[in-house]
Amino acid sequence: MTSSILSRGAAMRALLSLAIGSFGIGMTEFVMMGLLPNVAAELLPTAWAANPDDAIAQAGWLISLYALGVVIGAPTIAGSVARFPRHRVMIVLALALTVFNLLTVIAPTYELVAASRLLAGLPHGAYFGIGALVAADVLGPGNRAKGVAFVLTGLTVANVVGVPLGTLLGQNFGWRLAFLVVGGVFALATLAIVLFVPEHPGDPGRRLRDELRVFRVGQVWFALGIGAVGFGGFFAMYSYIAPMVTELAGSPEWAVSIVLVIVGIGMTIGNIVGGHLADVNLKKWLLIGLLAMAAASALLALTAGWVVTLALFAFAVSFVGSALSPAIQTRLMDVAGDNQSIAAALNHSALNIGNSLGAFLGGVVIALGLGFAAPAWVGTALAIGGLFVAVWSFRVEKSRAAEPVAV
């Protein structure tokens, strides 16, 4: 059965199957952030005994490695498989996510866990990019955006439910249990996709070299830069939220899960509001949003010593960061021309460059002894950097539009 003749019930089952996978991606990407102290204590016992801050900073690189996997895998996998039937590609991607996350569960050393996190990140962007194309077609004409939004809901729900629950399980029964749950989610997604996602043809004429032509478009690089630099401000905060709560604010470990729920709610609401704001005036919202991100990160850094204000401004950072995501995605699609497939995946590359950059720089400032508020200051600097890139992009676009057309 093809997507064009699906009943509404069959279409919803297909979308739910894809959303289960996006829920798993939300968990695997973000649950590590709430478990960094637990991971550092087990995998880096010598460093932990000598200096827990250094051990946490080193464990933070696991977040960067996952993000690096997304950056590498999104364009290469999405471009390479564009000609194959998309429902079959989604099955393979969901199966790969299952296997690679289970490798994290059994990997005995820091180095092997690091390798498993890099591998787990590879299918991430292609899953969302190709899944978005399938979802857009499942509900039929006039409902394409609703299909895409339904699948992405799995990611935001993961931050409200899955990540806090995984963090709580990991804190009480070992951090590996959280990734065992993630592996189970992906196994369920694989089965559901096999059963409920209909046949969906690829584009037999497309090859990787065709897809990679998108990189010839200058404004694509600007759009990627806005996401990579500006969105890094969110990840600089989120990557080290656990030690901020326990070490900086002096709260018990169970409070981390509560703060993560608050952050997840901020992301969910921000995603909804951001789509509306981007539709009203995309360029204006990008500029205002990046400025608001810088301000919220600075206020978080100044007030994180009290858990109530920490939670308040962590909510603000997550709200603004998530609200910027639809604008960045839309901007990238606007400037990508005919290269829509790879553009959808590249958005996740850009955001995960931000993930990697924010987590890495946050770890650096902690390792330098600047304290657990320092990553929030890194977030401020990155948001300002993203604002600079956005202003530069719009000025270049305006100046080229004003150039006389050759006749």
Short mmCIF file of C-alpha atoms in Angstrom, two decimals:
data_model
loop_
_atom_site.label_atom_id
_atom_site.label_comp_id
_atom_site.label_asym_id
_atom_site.label_seq_id
_atom_site.Cartn_x
_atom_site.Cartn_y
_atom_site.Cartn_z
CA MET A 1 0.00 0.00 0.00
CA THR A 2 1.41 3.42 -0.91
CA SER A 3 0.99 6.51 1.20
CA SER A 4 -1.39 8.09 -1.32
CA ILE A 5 -4.18 5.56 -0.56
CA LEU A 6 -3.75 5.27 3.21
CA SER A 7 -6.78 5.55 5.44
CA ARG A 8 -6.50 8.11 8.21
CA GLY A 9 -6.00 5.38 10.81
CA ALA A 10 -3.20 3.77 8.78
CA ALA A 11 -1.59 7.17 8.26
CA MET A 12 -1.60 7.89 11.99
CA ARG A 13 -0.05 4.48 12.71
CA ALA A 14 2.71 5.26 10.22
CA LEU A 15 3.37 8.66 11.77
CA LEU A 16 3.36 7.20 15.28
CA SER A 17 5.90 4.59 14.18
CA LEU A 18 8.23 7.32 12.95
CA ALA A 19 7.58 9.39 16.09
CA ILE A 20 8.69 6.48 18.31
CA GLY A 21 12.06 6.66 16.59
CA SER A 22 12.28 10.43 17.07
CA PHE A 23 11.42 9.89 20.76
CA GLY A 24 14.37 7.49 20.97
CA ILE A 25 16.64 10.02 19.27
CA GLY A 26 15.59 12.67 21.77
CA MET A 27 16.46 10.31 24.62
CA THR A 28 19.81 9.14 23.28
CA GLU A 29 20.95 12.66 22.42
CA PHE A 30 19.99 14.34 25.68
CA VAL A 31 19.94 11.73 28.47
CA MET A 32 23.73 11.73 28.64
CA MET A 33 23.58 15.35 29.78
CA GLY A 34 21.77 14.47 32.98
CA LEU A 35 24.10 11.55 33.73
CA LEU A 36 27.54 13.08 33.18
CA PRO A 37 28.64 12.76 36.83
CA ASN A 38 27.55 9.10 36.91
CA VAL A 39 29.29 8.33 33.62
CA ALA A 40 32.47 10.13 34.70
CA ALA A 41 32.61 8.30 38.03
CA GLU A 42 32.39 4.87 36.36
CA LEU A 43 34.39 5.31 33.17
CA LEU A 44 37.06 7.70 34.49
CA PRO A 45 37.65 6.57 38.09
CA THR A 46 41.23 7.85 38.32
CA ALA A 47 40.34 11.30 37.01
CA TRP A 48 37.22 11.34 39.20
CA ALA A 49 39.25 10.59 42.32
CA ALA A 50 41.77 13.30 41.48
CA ASN A 51 39.35 16.02 40.32
CA PRO A 52 35.64 15.36 39.65
CA ASP A 53 35.31 18.59 37.65
CA ASP A 54 37.98 17.46 35.18
CA ALA A 55 36.35 14.03 34.90
CA ILE A 56 32.93 15.59 34.17
CA ALA A 57 34.49 17.86 31.55
CA GLN A 58 36.10 14.84 29.87
CA ALA A 59 32.82 12.90 29.99
CA GLY A 60 31.21 15.89 28.28
CA TRP A 61 33.20 15.03 25.17
CA LEU A 62 30.93 11.99 24.75
CA ILE A 63 28.18 14.49 23.95
CA SER A 64 30.44 16.17 21.41
CA LEU A 65 31.25 12.83 19.77
CA TYR A 66 27.57 11.97 19.33
CA ALA A 67 27.01 15.37 17.77
CA LEU A 68 30.03 14.85 15.50
CA GLY A 69 28.45 11.61 14.32
CA VAL A 70 25.29 13.51 13.38
CA VAL A 71 27.32 16.11 11.49
CA ILE A 72 29.17 13.43 9.51
CA GLY A 73 26.22 11.11 8.93
CA ALA A 74 23.45 13.55 8.03
CA PRO A 75 24.66 14.74 4.60
CA THR A 76 26.58 11.61 3.62
CA ILE A 77 23.86 9.08 4.47
CA ALA A 78 20.93 11.23 3.30
CA GLY A 79 22.70 12.01 0.02
CA SER A 80 23.84 8.43 -0.58
CA VAL A 81 20.44 6.76 -0.04
CA ALA A 82 18.23 9.31 -1.83
CA ARG A 83 17.62 6.86 -4.71
CA PHE A 84 16.44 3.95 -2.51
CA PRO A 85 12.85 3.33 -1.30
CA ARG A 86 12.45 5.53 1.73
CA HIS A 87 10.47 3.10 3.90
CA ARG A 88 13.29 0.56 3.59
CA VAL A 89 15.90 3.19 4.39
CA MET A 90 13.95 4.10 7.54
CA ILE A 91 13.97 0.45 8.66
CA VAL A 92 17.75 0.23 8.24
CA LEU A 93 18.30 3.53 10.06
CA ALA A 94 16.09 2.50 13.00
CA LEU A 95 17.89 -0.86 13.22
CA ALA A 96 21.29 0.87 13.18
CA LEU A 97 20.16 3.17 16.00
CA THR A 98 19.10 0.10 17.99
CA VAL A 99 22.44 -1.67 17.57
CA PHE A 100 24.68 1.32 18.17
CA ASN A 101 22.86 2.36 21.36
CA LEU A 102 23.07 -1.19 22.70
CA LEU A 103 26.82 -1.02 22.06
CA THR A 104 26.90 1.90 24.51
CA VAL A 105 25.30 -0.37 27.12
CA ILE A 106 27.95 -3.10 26.85
CA ALA A 107 31.09 -1.06 26.02
CA PRO A 108 33.44 -1.56 29.00
CA THR A 109 35.80 1.43 28.63
CA TYR A 110 35.60 5.16 28.05
CA GLU A 111 37.21 4.79 24.62
CA LEU A 112 34.71 2.16 23.45
CA VAL A 113 31.76 4.13 24.82
CA ALA A 114 33.11 7.13 22.91
CA ALA A 115 33.22 5.07 19.70
CA SER A 116 29.67 3.83 20.27
CA ARG A 117 28.40 7.39 20.77
CA LEU A 118 30.00 8.49 17.50
CA LEU A 119 28.36 5.56 15.69
CA ALA A 120 24.98 6.23 17.35
CA GLY A 121 25.02 9.77 15.99
CA LEU A 122 25.58 8.76 12.35
CA PRO A 123 21.94 7.80 11.47
CA HIS A 124 20.36 10.69 13.43
CA GLY A 125 20.15 13.38 10.75
CA ALA A 126 19.21 10.99 7.94
CA TYR A 127 16.40 9.53 10.09
CA PHE A 128 14.87 12.96 10.58
CA GLY A 129 15.54 14.19 7.05
CA ILE A 130 14.13 11.15 5.21
CA GLY A 131 11.46 10.59 7.86
CA ALA A 132 10.25 14.16 7.29
CA LEU A 133 9.79 13.44 3.58
CA VAL A 134 7.80 10.29 4.34
CA ALA A 135 5.72 12.02 7.01
CA ALA A 136 4.95 14.96 4.74
CA ASP A 137 3.44 12.59 2.19
CA VAL A 138 1.54 10.27 4.54
CA LEU A 139 -1.35 12.61 5.33
CA GLY A 140 -1.73 13.78 1.77
CA PRO A 141 -2.00 17.26 0.18
CA GLY A 142 -2.78 20.12 2.53
CA ASN A 143 -1.50 18.32 5.61
CA ARG A 144 2.21 17.98 4.89
CA ALA A 145 3.39 20.23 7.71
CA LYS A 146 1.13 18.44 10.18
CA GLY A 147 2.77 15.13 9.31
CA VAL A 148 6.27 16.50 9.84
CA ALA A 149 5.25 18.18 13.10
CA PHE A 150 3.72 14.94 14.41
CA VAL A 151 6.99 13.07 13.92
CA LEU A 152 9.05 15.86 15.52
CA THR A 153 6.71 15.78 18.52
CA GLY A 154 8.48 12.57 19.54
CA LEU A 155 11.67 14.56 20.03
CA THR A 156 10.07 17.22 22.21
CA VAL A 157 8.07 14.68 24.26
CA ALA A 158 11.33 12.82 24.90
CA ASN A 159 12.66 15.91 26.65
CA VAL A 160 9.60 16.16 28.88
CA VAL A 161 9.22 12.46 29.71
CA GLY A 162 11.98 10.25 28.33
CA VAL A 163 15.07 12.23 29.34
CA PRO A 164 14.00 12.93 32.94
CA LEU A 165 12.86 9.32 33.38
CA GLY A 166 16.07 7.98 31.84
CA THR A 167 18.09 10.28 34.09
CA LEU A 168 16.24 9.09 37.17
CA LEU A 169 16.76 5.43 36.21
CA GLY A 170 20.42 6.04 35.45
CA GLN A 171 21.06 7.80 38.74
CA ASN A 172 19.46 5.04 40.79
CA PHE A 173 20.28 1.86 38.85
CA GLY A 174 23.32 2.74 36.77
CA TRP A 175 23.64 5.01 33.76
CA ARG A 176 23.79 2.06 31.34
CA LEU A 177 20.16 1.20 32.12
CA ALA A 178 19.09 4.49 30.54
CA PHE A 179 20.71 3.46 27.24
CA LEU A 180 19.21 -0.02 27.50
CA VAL A 181 15.80 1.66 27.58
CA VAL A 182 16.84 3.76 24.55
CA GLY A 183 17.82 0.58 22.69
CA GLY A 184 14.41 -0.88 23.51
CA VAL A 185 12.67 2.22 22.15
CA PHE A 186 14.55 1.94 18.86
CA ALA A 187 13.80 -1.80 18.63
CA LEU A 188 10.10 -0.96 19.01
CA ALA A 189 10.41 1.76 16.38
CA THR A 190 12.07 -0.67 13.96
CA LEU A 191 9.25 -3.18 14.35
CA ALA A 192 6.57 -0.50 14.02
CA ILE A 193 8.13 0.91 10.84
CA VAL A 194 8.26 -2.57 9.33
CA LEU A 195 4.58 -3.12 10.13
CA PHE A 196 2.99 0.28 9.56
CA VAL A 197 5.06 2.58 7.33
CA PRO A 198 3.90 2.11 3.72
CA GLU A 199 6.05 1.73 0.64
CA HIS A 200 7.54 5.06 -0.32
CA PRO A 201 9.70 5.40 -3.45
CA GLY A 202 12.99 7.23 -3.47
CA ASP A 203 14.36 9.33 -6.30
CA PRO A 204 16.22 6.89 -8.59
CA GLY A 205 17.85 9.73 -10.51
CA ARG A 206 19.55 11.31 -7.52
CA ARG A 207 23.16 10.58 -6.58
CA LEU A 208 25.35 11.84 -3.78
CA ARG A 209 27.19 14.19 -6.12
CA ASP A 210 23.87 15.74 -7.14
CA GLU A 211 22.81 16.29 -3.55
CA LEU A 212 26.16 17.81 -2.59
CA ARG A 213 25.64 20.68 -5.03
CA VAL A 214 23.77 22.38 -2.21
CA PHE A 215 27.17 23.38 -0.80
CA ARG A 216 27.73 25.67 -3.77
CA VAL A 217 25.04 28.00 -2.42
CA GLY A 218 26.64 30.67 -0.26
CA GLN A 219 23.54 31.38 1.80
CA VAL A 220 23.37 27.69 2.76
CA TRP A 221 26.70 28.13 4.54
CA PHE A 222 25.38 31.20 6.34
CA ALA A 223 22.26 29.31 7.45
CA LEU A 224 24.40 26.43 8.70
CA GLY A 225 26.59 28.91 10.56
CA ILE A 226 23.61 30.50 12.31
CA GLY A 227 22.52 27.08 13.59
CA ALA A 228 26.00 25.79 14.42
CA VAL A 229 27.17 28.86 16.35
CA GLY A 230 23.94 30.36 17.67
CA PHE A 231 22.32 27.09 18.74
CA GLY A 232 25.54 26.11 20.51
CA GLY A 233 24.48 28.51 23.24
CA PHE A 234 21.65 26.18 24.22
CA PHE A 235 23.89 23.11 24.33
CA ALA A 236 26.55 24.84 26.38
CA MET A 237 23.93 25.14 29.12
CA TYR A 238 22.13 21.83 28.61
CA SER A 239 25.28 19.69 28.49
CA TYR A 240 26.24 20.60 32.05
CA ILE A 241 22.83 21.06 33.63
CA ALA A 242 23.37 18.15 36.06
CA PRO A 243 26.49 19.55 37.78
CA MET A 244 24.94 23.03 37.70
CA VAL A 245 22.03 21.73 39.77
CA THR A 246 24.03 19.57 42.18
CA GLU A 247 27.35 21.41 42.50
CA LEU A 248 26.52 25.04 41.80
CA ALA A 249 23.02 25.26 43.26
CA GLY A 250 23.74 22.64 45.93
CA SER A 251 20.54 20.70 45.26
CA PRO A 252 20.10 16.92 45.67
CA GLU A 253 20.58 14.63 42.69
CA TRP A 254 16.85 13.99 42.27
CA ALA A 255 16.36 17.69 41.51
CA VAL A 256 18.18 17.19 38.20
CA SER A 257 15.19 15.27 36.79
CA ILE A 258 12.82 18.06 37.83
CA VAL A 259 14.94 20.69 36.12
CA LEU A 260 15.14 18.49 33.02
CA VAL A 261 11.34 18.30 32.91
CA ILE A 262 11.21 22.10 33.09
CA VAL A 263 13.77 22.34 30.28
CA GLY A 264 11.76 19.84 28.22
CA ILE A 265 8.57 21.84 28.69
CA GLY A 266 10.44 24.95 27.56
CA MET A 267 11.60 23.12 24.43
CA THR A 268 8.11 21.84 23.65
CA ILE A 269 6.41 25.22 24.02
CA GLY A 270 9.27 26.96 22.22
CA ASN A 271 8.94 24.66 19.21
CA ILE A 272 5.26 25.56 18.85
CA VAL A 273 5.73 29.30 19.36
CA GLY A 274 8.84 29.42 17.19
CA GLY A 275 7.02 28.01 14.18
CA HIS A 276 4.45 30.80 14.43
CA LEU A 277 7.08 33.53 14.89
CA ALA A 278 9.09 32.26 11.93
CA ASP A 279 5.98 32.38 9.73
CA VAL A 280 5.26 35.97 10.78
CA ASN A 281 8.77 37.34 10.10
CA LEU A 282 11.59 34.82 9.87
CA LYS A 283 14.54 37.21 9.65
CA LYS A 284 13.32 39.46 12.43
CA TRP A 285 12.67 36.49 14.73
CA LEU A 286 16.13 35.05 14.09
CA LEU A 287 17.75 38.30 15.19
CA ILE A 288 15.49 38.82 18.21
CA GLY A 289 15.73 35.16 19.22
CA LEU A 290 19.53 35.06 19.17
CA LEU A 291 19.67 38.25 21.22
CA ALA A 292 17.19 36.75 23.69
CA MET A 293 19.31 33.59 23.88
CA ALA A 294 22.37 35.64 24.81
CA ALA A 295 20.44 37.51 27.50
CA ALA A 296 18.86 34.38 28.99
CA SER A 297 22.22 32.59 29.12
CA ALA A 298 23.82 35.55 30.88
CA LEU A 299 21.02 35.71 33.45
CA LEU A 300 21.40 31.96 34.02
CA ALA A 301 25.10 32.37 34.70
CA LEU A 302 24.47 35.20 37.17
CA THR A 303 21.71 33.46 39.16
CA ALA A 304 22.48 29.73 38.92
CA GLY A 305 23.51 29.54 42.58
CA TRP A 306 19.81 29.26 43.55
CA VAL A 307 17.96 26.32 42.04
CA VAL A 308 14.72 28.27 41.50
CA THR A 309 16.35 30.93 39.31
CA LEU A 310 18.50 28.24 37.69
CA ALA A 311 15.35 26.39 36.64
CA LEU A 312 13.66 29.63 35.51
CA PHE A 313 16.46 30.75 33.22
CA ALA A 314 17.20 27.19 32.03
CA PHE A 315 13.55 27.19 30.92
CA ALA A 316 14.13 30.53 29.16
CA VAL A 317 17.24 29.29 27.34
CA SER A 318 15.51 26.07 26.25
CA PHE A 319 12.37 27.96 25.18
CA VAL A 320 14.30 30.41 23.00
CA GLY A 321 16.64 27.75 21.64
CA SER A 322 13.78 25.49 20.57
CA ALA A 323 11.84 28.46 19.20
CA LEU A 324 14.81 29.29 16.96
CA SER A 325 14.96 25.79 15.48
CA PRO A 326 11.99 26.14 13.06
CA ALA A 327 13.35 29.46 11.84
CA ILE A 328 16.79 27.98 11.17
CA GLN A 329 15.21 24.98 9.41
CA THR A 330 12.97 27.22 7.30
CA ARG A 331 15.83 29.56 6.40
CA LEU A 332 17.92 26.62 5.24
CA MET A 333 15.06 25.23 3.13
CA ASP A 334 14.43 28.69 1.64
CA VAL A 335 18.00 29.08 0.39
CA ALA A 336 18.65 25.43 -0.62
CA GLY A 337 16.79 25.60 -3.94
CA ASP A 338 16.08 22.15 -5.40
CA ASN A 339 18.20 20.32 -2.83
CA GLN A 340 15.44 19.86 -0.26
CA SER A 341 16.28 16.30 0.82
CA ILE A 342 19.81 16.98 1.92
CA ALA A 343 18.83 20.39 3.28
CA ALA A 344 16.42 18.73 5.73
CA ALA A 345 19.24 16.53 7.00
CA LEU A 346 21.81 19.34 7.00
CA ASN A 347 19.72 21.26 9.51
CA HIS A 348 20.47 18.53 12.02
CA SER A 349 24.15 18.69 11.10
CA ALA A 350 24.16 22.40 11.86
CA LEU A 351 22.36 22.04 15.17
CA ASN A 352 24.66 19.23 16.23
CA ILE A 353 27.74 21.21 15.34
CA GLY A 354 26.24 23.58 17.89
CA ASN A 355 25.78 20.62 20.23
CA SER A 356 29.40 19.57 19.82
CA LEU A 357 30.75 23.11 20.04
CA GLY A 358 28.70 24.03 23.10
CA ALA A 359 29.53 20.82 24.96
CA PHE A 360 33.23 21.04 24.08
CA LEU A 361 33.68 24.70 25.02
CA GLY A 362 31.63 24.20 28.18
CA GLY A 363 33.96 21.38 29.15
CA VAL A 364 37.01 23.53 28.41
CA VAL A 365 35.97 26.37 30.71
CA ILE A 366 35.09 23.90 33.49
CA ALA A 367 38.47 22.18 33.09
CA LEU A 368 40.15 25.60 33.33
CA GLY A 369 38.64 25.96 36.79
CA LEU A 370 36.12 28.68 35.90
CA GLY A 371 33.25 26.85 37.59
CA PHE A 372 29.95 25.37 36.50
CA ALA A 373 28.41 28.75 35.69
CA ALA A 374 31.03 29.25 32.98
CA PRO A 375 29.22 27.15 30.32
CA ALA A 376 26.31 29.59 30.49
CA TRP A 377 28.72 32.43 29.70
CA VAL A 378 29.96 30.34 26.77
CA GLY A 379 26.30 30.16 25.69
CA THR A 380 26.06 33.94 25.76
CA ALA A 381 29.15 34.29 23.58
CA LEU A 382 27.93 31.69 21.07
CA ALA A 383 24.50 33.30 20.78
CA ILE A 384 26.14 36.64 20.04
CA GLY A 385 28.31 34.88 17.46
CA GLY A 386 25.21 33.42 15.81
CA LEU A 387 23.63 36.88 15.77
CA PHE A 388 26.70 38.23 13.97
CA VAL A 389 26.47 35.47 11.34
CA ALA A 390 22.75 36.18 10.81
CA VAL A 391 23.31 39.91 10.35
CA TRP A 392 26.16 39.22 7.92
CA SER A 393 23.99 36.78 5.94
CA PHE A 394 21.10 39.21 5.59
CA ARG A 395 23.39 42.06 4.53
CA VAL A 396 25.06 39.93 1.85
CA GLU A 397 21.66 38.81 0.58
CA LYS A 398 20.36 42.37 0.49
CA SER A 399 23.43 43.71 -1.31
CA ARG A 400 23.25 40.99 -3.98
CA ALA A 401 19.54 41.57 -4.48
CA ALA A 402 20.30 45.24 -5.12
CA GLU A 403 22.89 44.46 -7.83
CA PRO A 404 21.72 45.29 -11.35
CA VAL A 405 20.70 42.33 -13.48
CA ALA A 406 22.92 41.75 -16.49
CA VAL A 407 21.18 41.94 -19.86
#
